[in-house]
Structures are given as C-alpha cells and as structure tokens.
C-alpha cells in the first residue's frame, strides 16, 4: 500500500470535499503531501494523524499566477522538490443560457481552467526535474462529455481542462511527466447530499474511490498512462 513512499505531492482544492480526502489517502500511502487551499487552513488539531507532517499553504487564489508560483515555491523549499501535482480546485454552477449571465462563463473558466493552468505552469520545472516520474492529475467531469441543460458554462470549462490535459500530456511525453484527468460524475459529498436529498447516495462515487484512482495514476505502476481521461462514476 506504500507505493507513494517518498513522493512529494501537492494537492489543490485541498480544503474541499474531494481534495481533503485525496490528501489523506495519498499521505496514508506514504506520500509527503502539501495541501493548497483558498480559505484559512484547518486548525492543526483538526488534521488527521496522517496529515500531521503535511505542508499546508492557505489563502491561495490560484486564478492569480503569482499566487500559484508562491505556493509551489513554499512547498518545494519545505520538501526540497515536487514529484506530482493534483489539480482538484474547481467550482460548479447550474445556470441556463437563457437566464444566466455571460460572466458565469468567465467565472467557470477562471475557477476550473485558470486554476489548473496556473498551478501546472508553476509546478512544471519541478516536475520535469523529478527524474522521469513527474505526474499531473487533473479533474474533468463526465458532464463535459455531453452537456445537459444548465451545464453549458461548467461543461465547457471542464472540457477545456480535458483538452489542456491532452495537450500537456503530448507536450511532456519526452520530459518524464505524465498528465491525466479523472472524470467524476456525481461525488458523494455533503453539498451534493444537501442539493439532492432524494437521490440514492449509494450510487455515487465516494471521494475515497476517486482518491484511490488518483493514487494509482501517481504510482510507478501508471508510468505508461498519459493523456487519459478516466471516468470514475460508480453506479451513476
Ligand atoms: N462534487 C461533484 O459531484 C463533482 C463532479 C465532477 C467534478 N467535480 C470536480 O471535483 C473537484 C472537487 O469538487 P468538490 O466537490 O470537492 O468541491 P469543493 O468541496 O467545493 O472543493 C473545491 C475546492 O476548490 C477551491 N477553489 C475554488 N476556486 C479556487 C481558486 N480560485 N483558488 C484556489 N482554490 C479554489 C474551493 O475553495 P473555496 O472553498 O474557497 O471556494 C474548494 O475548497 C472540483 O474541480 C469539481 O469541479 C466535482
């Protein structure tokens, strides 16, 4: 289970539902984990034992390229390098084209694409220096494969994350860095339970199930996978 022993992994969106569970799962598998979050850091007493040695970088707005660079610099100076970046920061908004605003499209692109792009660009030099085992894992969405009503801006932005994943995977093929994306459908989070109280939660992918696939993509066993868009949809 310790196949990430010694790997230094930065997780964005790490104070959110999927990000926090992912950080825990990666640390439990031996990774040295850095949590990047936009809000205030959780109190250290609130961190589970596996994250006791984690590097926590808070108040980072990843839509700002400089803030992304500063966060990555903090992590690389604390851990002396970086092997992997997991881009989980993102946002969702349901809004029809007829009733919605054009600004929502900018907001979705900022939250989902710019955050992923800025963190990736900040990390690239470190990942290519990681001795051929560099990794990026992004979060796309099943909903971006074919957009439903109200999903235009969100699906377009996640589609852009998926195209970014493919383009960067090609760009880095000879530089020792793999780039892949997970496509969740509906994740079993407190927010989704509150928004869809009558749904059958047991059909949804748990954050742990997604984190386990991320852990695999970060592992040496996944060296041969790049440019893949991996659905993790459980029974949705
Ligand atoms: N939940 C689902 O069913 C589902 C399905 C498919 C894909 N996804 C994707 O999976 C990822 C995680 O989802 P989740 O349910 O865990 O959402 P979440 O709990 O809202 O976590 C997302 C995190 O990203 C952070 N973030 C947003 N914009 C940021 C920015 N500009 N700079 C830095 N951090 C920023 C948020 O910070 P704040 O708290 O400060 O906003 C939040 O902590 C997202 O990319 C989401 O789009 C989710």
PDB file of N, CA and C in Angstrom, residues 136-219:
ATOM      1  N   UNK A 136       1.005  14.840 -13.278  1.00  0.00           N
ATOM      2  CA  UNK A 136      -0.095  15.782 -13.043  1.00  0.00           C
ATOM      3  C   UNK A 136      -1.398  14.988 -13.180  1.00  0.00           C
ATOM      4  N   UNK A 137      -2.292  15.171 -12.231  1.00  0.00           N
ATOM      5  CA  UNK A 137      -3.646  14.614 -12.364  1.00  0.00           C
ATOM      6  C   UNK A 137      -4.634  15.769 -12.223  1.00  0.00           C
ATOM      7  N   UNK A 138      -5.476  15.935 -13.230  1.00  0.00           N
ATOM      8  CA  UNK A 138      -6.495  16.991 -13.224  1.00  0.00           C
ATOM      9  C   UNK A 138      -7.874  16.390 -12.967  1.00  0.00           C
ATOM     10  N   UNK A 139      -8.839  17.269 -12.706  1.00  0.00           N
ATOM     11  CA  UNK A 139     -10.223  16.815 -12.530  1.00  0.00           C
ATOM     12  C   UNK A 139     -11.091  17.427 -13.624  1.00  0.00           C
ATOM     13  N   UNK A 140     -11.536  16.581 -14.550  1.00  0.00           N
ATOM     14  CA  UNK A 140     -12.515  16.990 -15.548  1.00  0.00           C
ATOM     15  C   UNK A 140     -13.902  16.650 -15.018  1.00  0.00           C
ATOM     16  N   UNK A 141     -14.780  16.197 -15.887  1.00  0.00           N
ATOM     17  CA  UNK A 141     -16.128  15.811 -15.448  1.00  0.00           C
ATOM     18  C   UNK A 141     -16.788  14.982 -16.536  1.00  0.00           C
ATOM     19  N   UNK A 142     -17.529  13.948 -16.106  1.00  0.00           N
ATOM     20  CA  UNK A 142     -18.346  13.199 -17.067  1.00  0.00           C
ATOM     21  C   UNK A 142     -19.321  14.145 -17.764  1.00  0.00           C
ATOM     22  N   UNK A 143     -19.794  15.166 -17.013  1.00  0.00           N
ATOM     23  CA  UNK A 143     -20.778  16.103 -17.555  1.00  0.00           C
ATOM     24  C   UNK A 143     -20.223  16.913 -18.714  1.00  0.00           C
ATOM     25  N   UNK A 144     -18.898  16.898 -18.898  1.00  0.00           N
ATOM     26  CA  UNK A 144     -18.304  17.655 -20.006  1.00  0.00           C
ATOM     27  C   UNK A 144     -18.221  16.829 -21.274  1.00  0.00           C
ATOM     28  N   UNK A 145     -18.575  15.542 -21.210  1.00  0.00           N
ATOM     29  CA  UNK A 145     -18.553  14.720 -22.424  1.00  0.00           C
ATOM     30  C   UNK A 145     -19.735  15.075 -23.314  1.00  0.00           C
ATOM     31  N   UNK A 146     -20.871  15.385 -22.673  1.00  0.00           N
ATOM     32  CA  UNK A 146     -22.041  15.907 -23.410  1.00  0.00           C
ATOM     33  C   UNK A 146     -22.823  16.760 -22.423  1.00  0.00           C
ATOM     34  N   UNK A 147     -22.919  18.051 -22.707  1.00  0.00           N
ATOM     35  CA  UNK A 147     -23.522  18.959 -21.730  1.00  0.00           C
ATOM     36  C   UNK A 147     -25.039  18.830 -21.716  1.00  0.00           C
ATOM     37  N   UNK A 148     -25.610  18.816 -20.505  1.00  0.00           N
ATOM     38  CA  UNK A 148     -27.058  18.870 -20.362  1.00  0.00           C
ATOM     39  C   UNK A 148     -27.512  20.307 -20.171  1.00  0.00           C
ATOM     40  N   UNK A 149     -28.841  20.511 -20.091  1.00  0.00           N
ATOM     41  CA  UNK A 149     -29.380  21.849 -19.857  1.00  0.00           C
ATOM     42  C   UNK A 149     -28.834  22.405 -18.546  1.00  0.00           C
ATOM     43  N   UNK A 150     -28.457  23.665 -18.557  1.00  0.00           N
ATOM     44  CA  UNK A 150     -27.938  24.320 -17.346  1.00  0.00           C
ATOM     45  C   UNK A 150     -26.476  24.042 -17.079  1.00  0.00           C
ATOM     46  N   UNK A 151     -25.861  23.233 -17.935  1.00  0.00           N
ATOM     47  CA  UNK A 151     -24.479  22.802 -17.681  1.00  0.00           C
ATOM     48  C   UNK A 151     -23.493  23.447 -18.651  1.00  0.00           C
ATOM     49  N   UNK A 152     -23.965  24.417 -19.474  1.00  0.00           N
ATOM     50  CA  UNK A 152     -23.111  24.936 -20.547  1.00  0.00           C
ATOM     51  C   UNK A 152     -21.767  25.457 -20.089  1.00  0.00           C
ATOM     52  N   UNK A 153     -21.767  26.440 -19.173  1.00  0.00           N
ATOM     53  CA  UNK A 153     -20.514  27.079 -18.766  1.00  0.00           C
ATOM     54  C   UNK A 153     -19.620  26.078 -18.027  1.00  0.00           C
ATOM     55  N   UNK A 154     -20.226  25.298 -17.142  1.00  0.00           N
ATOM     56  CA  UNK A 154     -19.429  24.327 -16.374  1.00  0.00           C
ATOM     57  C   UNK A 154     -18.825  23.281 -17.303  1.00  0.00           C
ATOM     58  N   UNK A 155     -19.669  22.709 -18.176  1.00  0.00           N
ATOM     59  CA  UNK A 155     -19.178  21.645 -19.062  1.00  0.00           C
ATOM     60  C   UNK A 155     -18.124  22.184 -20.022  1.00  0.00           C
ATOM     61  N   UNK A 156     -18.322  23.410 -20.509  1.00  0.00           N
ATOM     62  CA  UNK A 156     -17.317  23.987 -21.413  1.00  0.00           C
ATOM     63  C   UNK A 156     -15.993  24.164 -20.681  1.00  0.00           C
ATOM     64  N   UNK A 157     -16.053  24.605 -19.425  1.00  0.00           N
ATOM     65  CA  UNK A 157     -14.804  24.836 -18.681  1.00  0.00           C
ATOM     66  C   UNK A 157     -14.116  23.505 -18.360  1.00  0.00           C
ATOM     67  N   UNK A 158     -14.885  22.484 -17.999  1.00  0.00           N
ATOM     68  CA  UNK A 158     -14.263  21.185 -17.713  1.00  0.00           C
ATOM     69  C   UNK A 158     -13.765  20.524 -19.009  1.00  0.00           C
ATOM     70  N   UNK A 159     -14.462  20.805 -20.111  1.00  0.00           N
ATOM     71  CA  UNK A 159     -13.985  20.329 -21.404  1.00  0.00           C
ATOM     72  C   UNK A 159     -12.618  20.947 -21.699  1.00  0.00           C
ATOM     73  N   UNK A 160     -12.466  22.216 -21.353  1.00  0.00           N
ATOM     74  CA  UNK A 160     -11.171  22.882 -21.547  1.00  0.00           C
ATOM     75  C   UNK A 160     -10.095  22.235 -20.668  1.00  0.00           C
ATOM     76  N   UNK A 161     -10.453  21.862 -19.461  1.00  0.00           N
ATOM     77  CA  UNK A 161      -9.485  21.158 -18.588  1.00  0.00           C
ATOM     78  C   UNK A 161      -9.060  19.838 -19.247  1.00  0.00           C
ATOM     79  N   UNK A 162     -10.015  19.171 -19.883  1.00  0.00           N
ATOM     80  CA  UNK A 162      -9.713  17.884 -20.531  1.00  0.00           C
ATOM     81  C   UNK A 162      -8.801  18.078 -21.744  1.00  0.00           C
ATOM     82  N   UNK A 163      -9.061  19.135 -22.516  1.00  0.00           N
ATOM     83  CA  UNK A 163      -8.190  19.426 -23.675  1.00  0.00           C
ATOM     84  C   UNK A 163      -6.806  19.872 -23.198  1.00  0.00           C
ATOM     85  N   UNK A 164      -6.760  20.649 -22.121  1.00  0.00           N
ATOM     86  CA  UNK A 164      -5.473  21.039 -21.530  1.00  0.00           C
ATOM     87  C   UNK A 164      -4.692  19.786 -21.110  1.00  0.00           C
ATOM     88  N   UNK A 165      -5.386  18.843 -20.530  1.00  0.00           N
ATOM     89  CA  UNK A 165      -4.761  17.581 -20.093  1.00  0.00           C
ATOM     90  C   UNK A 165      -4.127  16.870 -21.286  1.00  0.00           C
ATOM     91  N   UNK A 166      -4.896  16.758 -22.374  1.00  0.00           N
ATOM     92  CA  UNK A 166      -4.389  16.058 -23.559  1.00  0.00           C
ATOM     93  C   UNK A 166      -3.197  16.791 -24.178  1.00  0.00           C
ATOM     94  N   UNK A 167      -3.323  18.123 -24.290  1.00  0.00           N
ATOM     95  CA  UNK A 167      -2.255  18.901 -24.933  1.00  0.00           C
ATOM     96  C   UNK A 167      -0.970  18.840 -24.108  1.00  0.00           C
ATOM     97  N   UNK A 168      -1.113  18.983 -22.783  1.00  0.00           N
ATOM     98  CA  UNK A 168       0.076  18.979 -21.926  1.00  0.00           C
ATOM     99  C   UNK A 168       0.706  17.580 -21.882  1.00  0.00           C
ATOM    100  N   UNK A 169      -0.138  16.555 -21.945  1.00  0.00           N
ATOM    101  CA  UNK A 169       0.404  15.182 -21.974  1.00  0.00           C
ATOM    102  C   UNK A 169       1.287  14.997 -23.200  1.00  0.00           C
ATOM    103  N   UNK A 170       0.823  15.486 -24.342  1.00  0.00           N
ATOM    104  CA  UNK A 170       1.634  15.373 -25.570  1.00  0.00           C
ATOM    105  C   UNK A 170       2.924  16.185 -25.438  1.00  0.00           C
ATOM    106  N   UNK A 171       2.762  17.403 -24.904  1.00  0.00           N
ATOM    107  CA  UNK A 171       3.908  18.314 -24.772  1.00  0.00           C
ATOM    108  C   UNK A 171       4.999  17.725 -23.878  1.00  0.00           C
ATOM    109  N   UNK A 172       4.578  16.945 -22.882  1.00  0.00           N
ATOM    110  CA  UNK A 172       5.546  16.472 -21.871  1.00  0.00           C
ATOM    111  C   UNK A 172       5.941  15.012 -22.054  1.00  0.00           C
ATOM    112  N   UNK A 173       5.534  14.400 -23.163  1.00  0.00           N
ATOM    113  CA  UNK A 173       5.798  12.968 -23.360  1.00  0.00           C
ATOM    114  C   UNK A 173       7.273  12.622 -23.251  1.00  0.00           C
ATOM    115  N   UNK A 174       8.128  13.493 -23.748  1.00  0.00           N
ATOM    116  CA  UNK A 174       9.565  13.201 -23.706  1.00  0.00           C
ATOM    117  C   UNK A 174      10.259  13.914 -22.559  1.00  0.00           C
ATOM    118  N   UNK A 175       9.462  14.417 -21.614  1.00  0.00           N
ATOM    119  CA  UNK A 175      10.063  15.160 -20.497  1.00  0.00           C
ATOM    120  C   UNK A 175       9.807  14.473 -19.159  1.00  0.00           C
ATOM    121  N   UNK A 176       9.341  13.234 -19.206  1.00  0.00           N
ATOM    122  CA  UNK A 176       9.231  12.455 -17.971  1.00  0.00           C
ATOM    123  C   UNK A 176       8.083  12.846 -17.066  1.00  0.00           C
ATOM    124  N   UNK A 177       7.037  13.449 -17.642  1.00  0.00           N
ATOM    125  CA  UNK A 177       5.873  13.830 -16.827  1.00  0.00           C
ATOM    126  C   UNK A 177       4.612  13.295 -17.496  1.00  0.00           C
ATOM    127  N   UNK A 178       3.815  12.517 -16.768  1.00  0.00           N
ATOM    128  CA  UNK A 178       2.524  12.093 -17.311  1.00  0.00           C
ATOM    129  C   UNK A 178       1.442  13.072 -16.849  1.00  0.00           C
ATOM    130  N   UNK A 179       0.428  13.232 -17.698  1.00  0.00           N
ATOM    131  CA  UNK A 179      -0.673  14.153 -17.396  1.00  0.00           C
ATOM    132  C   UNK A 179      -1.984  13.440 -17.722  1.00  0.00           C
ATOM    133  N   UNK A 180      -2.799  13.234 -16.707  1.00  0.00           N
ATOM    134  CA  UNK A 180      -4.065  12.527 -16.895  1.00  0.00           C
ATOM    135  C   UNK A 180      -5.176  13.271 -16.160  1.00  0.00           C
ATOM    136  N   UNK A 181      -6.415  12.918 -16.464  1.00  0.00           N
ATOM    137  CA  UNK A 181      -7.545  13.536 -15.761  1.00  0.00           C
ATOM    138  C   UNK A 181      -8.536  12.468 -15.325  1.00  0.00           C
ATOM    139  N   UNK A 182      -9.128  12.711 -14.183  1.00  0.00           N
ATOM    140  CA  UNK A 182     -10.242  11.909 -13.686  1.00  0.00           C
ATOM    141  C   UNK A 182     -11.531  12.603 -14.121  1.00  0.00           C
ATOM    142  N   UNK A 183     -12.503  11.835 -14.557  1.00  0.00           N
ATOM    143  CA  UNK A 183     -13.826  12.392 -14.870  1.00  0.00           C
ATOM    144  C   UNK A 183     -14.840  11.838 -13.866  1.00  0.00           C
ATOM    145  N   UNK A 184     -15.108  12.589 -12.793  1.00  0.00           N
ATOM    146  CA  UNK A 184     -16.150  12.127 -11.870  1.00  0.00           C
ATOM    147  C   UNK A 184     -17.525  12.398 -12.473  1.00  0.00           C
ATOM    148  N   UNK A 185     -18.513  11.651 -11.995  1.00  0.00           N
ATOM    149  CA  UNK A 185     -19.904  12.012 -12.335  1.00  0.00           C
ATOM    150  C   UNK A 185     -20.436  12.811 -11.153  1.00  0.00           C
ATOM    151  N   UNK A 186     -21.182  12.183 -10.263  1.00  0.00           N
ATOM    152  CA  UNK A 186     -21.606  12.889  -9.039  1.00  0.00           C
ATOM    153  C   UNK A 186     -20.831  12.273  -7.884  1.00  0.00           C
ATOM    154  N   UNK A 187     -20.151  13.128  -7.121  1.00  0.00           N
ATOM    155  CA  UNK A 187     -19.363  12.653  -5.983  1.00  0.00           C
ATOM    156  C   UNK A 187     -20.252  12.708  -4.735  1.00  0.00           C
ATOM    157  N   UNK A 188     -20.091  11.711  -3.876  1.00  0.00           N
ATOM    158  CA  UNK A 188     -20.867  11.684  -2.630  1.00  0.00           C
ATOM    159  C   UNK A 188     -20.257  12.662  -1.626  1.00  0.00           C
ATOM    160  N   UNK A 189     -20.669  13.930  -1.746  1.00  0.00           N
ATOM    161  CA  UNK A 189     -20.172  14.984  -0.846  1.00  0.00           C
ATOM    162  C   UNK A 189     -21.357  15.526  -0.026  1.00  0.00           C
ATOM    163  N   UNK A 190     -21.079  16.165   1.110  1.00  0.00           N
ATOM    164  CA  UNK A 190     -22.167  16.780   1.892  1.00  0.00           C
ATOM    165  C   UNK A 190     -22.977  17.770   1.055  1.00  0.00           C
ATOM    166  N   UNK A 191     -22.302  18.531   0.182  1.00  0.00           N
ATOM    167  CA  UNK A 191     -23.011  19.522  -0.642  1.00  0.00           C
ATOM    168  C   UNK A 191     -23.997  18.840  -1.588  1.00  0.00           C
ATOM    169  N   UNK A 192     -23.551  17.758  -2.256  1.00  0.00           N
ATOM    170  CA  UNK A 192     -24.450  17.062  -3.181  1.00  0.00           C
ATOM    171  C   UNK A 192     -25.612  16.407  -2.431  1.00  0.00           C
ATOM    172  N   UNK A 193     -25.347  15.873  -1.240  1.00  0.00           N
ATOM    173  CA  UNK A 193     -26.450  15.291  -0.448  1.00  0.00           C
ATOM    174  C   UNK A 193     -27.473  16.368  -0.094  1.00  0.00           C
ATOM    175  N   UNK A 194     -26.966  17.580   0.244  1.00  0.00           N
ATOM    176  CA  UNK A 194     -27.881  18.677   0.596  1.00  0.00           C
ATOM    177  C   UNK A 194     -28.672  19.138  -0.631  1.00  0.00           C
ATOM    178  N   UNK A 195     -28.012  19.149  -1.797  1.00  0.00           N
ATOM    179  CA  UNK A 195     -28.670  19.638  -3.018  1.00  0.00           C
ATOM    180  C   UNK A 195     -29.650  18.621  -3.609  1.00  0.00           C
ATOM    181  N   UNK A 196     -29.383  17.320  -3.365  1.00  0.00           N
ATOM    182  CA  UNK A 196     -30.226  16.262  -3.965  1.00  0.00           C
ATOM    183  C   UNK A 196     -30.647  15.274  -2.886  1.00  0.00           C
ATOM    184  N   UNK A 197     -31.467  15.751  -1.925  1.00  0.00           N
ATOM    185  CA  UNK A 197     -31.754  14.929  -0.743  1.00  0.00           C
ATOM    186  C   UNK A 197     -32.491  13.623  -1.054  1.00  0.00           C
ATOM    187  N   UNK A 198     -33.178  13.568  -2.201  1.00  0.00           N
ATOM    188  CA  UNK A 198     -33.945  12.359  -2.513  1.00  0.00           C
ATOM    189  C   UNK A 198     -33.195  11.367  -3.388  1.00  0.00           C
ATOM    190  N   UNK A 199     -31.952  11.674  -3.707  1.00  0.00           N
ATOM    191  CA  UNK A 199     -31.163  10.778  -4.570  1.00  0.00           C
ATOM    192  C   UNK A 199     -30.719   9.539  -3.782  1.00  0.00           C
ATOM    193  N   UNK A 200     -30.348   8.503  -4.521  1.00  0.00           N
ATOM    194  CA  UNK A 200     -29.782   7.295  -3.905  1.00  0.00           C
ATOM    195  C   UNK A 200     -28.268   7.505  -3.815  1.00  0.00           C
ATOM    196  N   UNK A 201     -27.807   7.953  -2.644  1.00  0.00           N
ATOM    197  CA  UNK A 201     -26.390   8.312  -2.473  1.00  0.00           C
ATOM    198  C   UNK A 201     -25.464   7.122  -2.719  1.00  0.00           C
ATOM    199  N   UNK A 202     -26.000   5.926  -2.537  1.00  0.00           N
ATOM    200  CA  UNK A 202     -25.137   4.743  -2.661  1.00  0.00           C
ATOM    201  C   UNK A 202     -24.675   4.535  -4.106  1.00  0.00           C
ATOM    202  N   UNK A 203     -25.317   5.208  -5.062  1.00  0.00           N
ATOM    203  CA  UNK A 203     -24.906   5.047  -6.465  1.00  0.00           C
ATOM    204  C   UNK A 203     -23.727   5.951  -6.822  1.00  0.00           C
ATOM    205  N   UNK A 204     -23.458   6.949  -5.999  1.00  0.00           N
ATOM    206  CA  UNK A 204     -22.443   7.961  -6.307  1.00  0.00           C
ATOM    207  C   UNK A 204     -21.041   7.463  -5.950  1.00  0.00           C
ATOM    208  N   UNK A 205     -20.044   7.947  -6.690  1.00  0.00           N
ATOM    209  CA  UNK A 205     -18.650   7.629  -6.349  1.00  0.00           C
ATOM    210  C   UNK A 205     -18.272   8.347  -5.061  1.00  0.00           C
ATOM    211  N   UNK A 206     -17.598   7.648  -4.177  1.00  0.00           N
ATOM    212  CA  UNK A 206     -17.143   8.300  -2.951  1.00  0.00           C
ATOM    213  C   UNK A 206     -15.822   9.036  -3.233  1.00  0.00           C
ATOM    214  N   UNK A 207     -15.515  10.046  -2.431  1.00  0.00           N
ATOM    215  CA  UNK A 207     -14.209  10.704  -2.578  1.00  0.00           C
ATOM    216  C   UNK A 207     -13.064   9.701  -2.453  1.00  0.00           C
ATOM    217  N   UNK A 208     -13.212   8.700  -1.597  1.00  0.00           N
ATOM    218  CA  UNK A 208     -12.140   7.696  -1.424  1.00  0.00           C
ATOM    219  C   UNK A 208     -11.931   6.906  -2.703  1.00  0.00           C
ATOM    220  N   UNK A 209     -13.024   6.546  -3.391  1.00  0.00           N
ATOM    221  CA  UNK A 209     -12.882   5.796  -4.653  1.00  0.00           C
ATOM    222  C   UNK A 209     -12.111   6.614  -5.682  1.00  0.00           C
ATOM    223  N   UNK A 210     -12.416   7.900  -5.743  1.00  0.00           N
ATOM    224  CA  UNK A 210     -11.706   8.765  -6.700  1.00  0.00           C
ATOM    225  C   UNK A 210     -10.253   8.938  -6.274  1.00  0.00           C
ATOM    226  N   UNK A 211     -10.041   9.154  -4.983  1.00  0.00           N
ATOM    227  CA  UNK A 211      -8.666   9.329  -4.474  1.00  0.00           C
ATOM    228  C   UNK A 211      -7.820   8.090  -4.757  1.00  0.00           C
ATOM    229  N   UNK A 212      -8.420   6.910  -4.684  1.00  0.00           N
ATOM    230  CA  UNK A 212      -7.660   5.681  -4.953  1.00  0.00           C
ATOM    231  C   UNK A 212      -7.197   5.620  -6.412  1.00  0.00           C
ATOM    232  N   UNK A 213      -8.031   6.122  -7.332  1.00  0.00           N
ATOM    233  CA  UNK A 213      -7.630   6.136  -8.744  1.00  0.00           C
ATOM    234  C   UNK A 213      -6.539   7.189  -8.961  1.00  0.00           C
ATOM    235  N   UNK A 214      -6.682   8.322  -8.282  1.00  0.00           N
ATOM    236  CA  UNK A 214      -5.617   9.344  -8.354  1.00  0.00           C
ATOM    237  C   UNK A 214      -4.306   8.742  -7.848  1.00  0.00           C
ATOM    238  N   UNK A 215      -4.373   8.024  -6.735  1.00  0.00           N
ATOM    239  CA  UNK A 215      -3.155   7.408  -6.162  1.00  0.00           C
ATOM    240  C   UNK A 215      -2.522   6.457  -7.174  1.00  0.00           C
ATOM    241  N   UNK A 216      -3.352   5.694  -7.871  1.00  0.00           N
ATOM    242  CA  UNK A 216      -2.803   4.786  -8.892  1.00  0.00           C
ATOM    243  C   UNK A 216      -2.101   5.579 -10.001  1.00  0.00           C
ATOM    244  N   UNK A 217      -2.745   6.653 -10.475  1.00  0.00           N
ATOM    245  CA  UNK A 217      -2.140   7.438 -11.565  1.00  0.00           C
ATOM    246  C   UNK A 217      -0.829   8.101 -11.128  1.00  0.00           C
ATOM    247  N   UNK A 218      -0.660   8.313  -9.822  1.00  0.00           N
ATOM    248  CA  UNK A 218       0.587   8.896  -9.309  1.00  0.00           C
ATOM    249  C   UNK A 218       1.674   7.841  -9.105  1.00  0.00           C
ATOM    250  N   UNK A 219       1.288   6.573  -9.142  1.00  0.00           N
ATOM    251  CA  UNK A 219       2.201   5.498  -8.752  1.00  0.00           C
ATOM    252  C   UNK A 219       3.150   5.124  -9.895  1.00  0.00           C
TER     253      UNK A 219
END
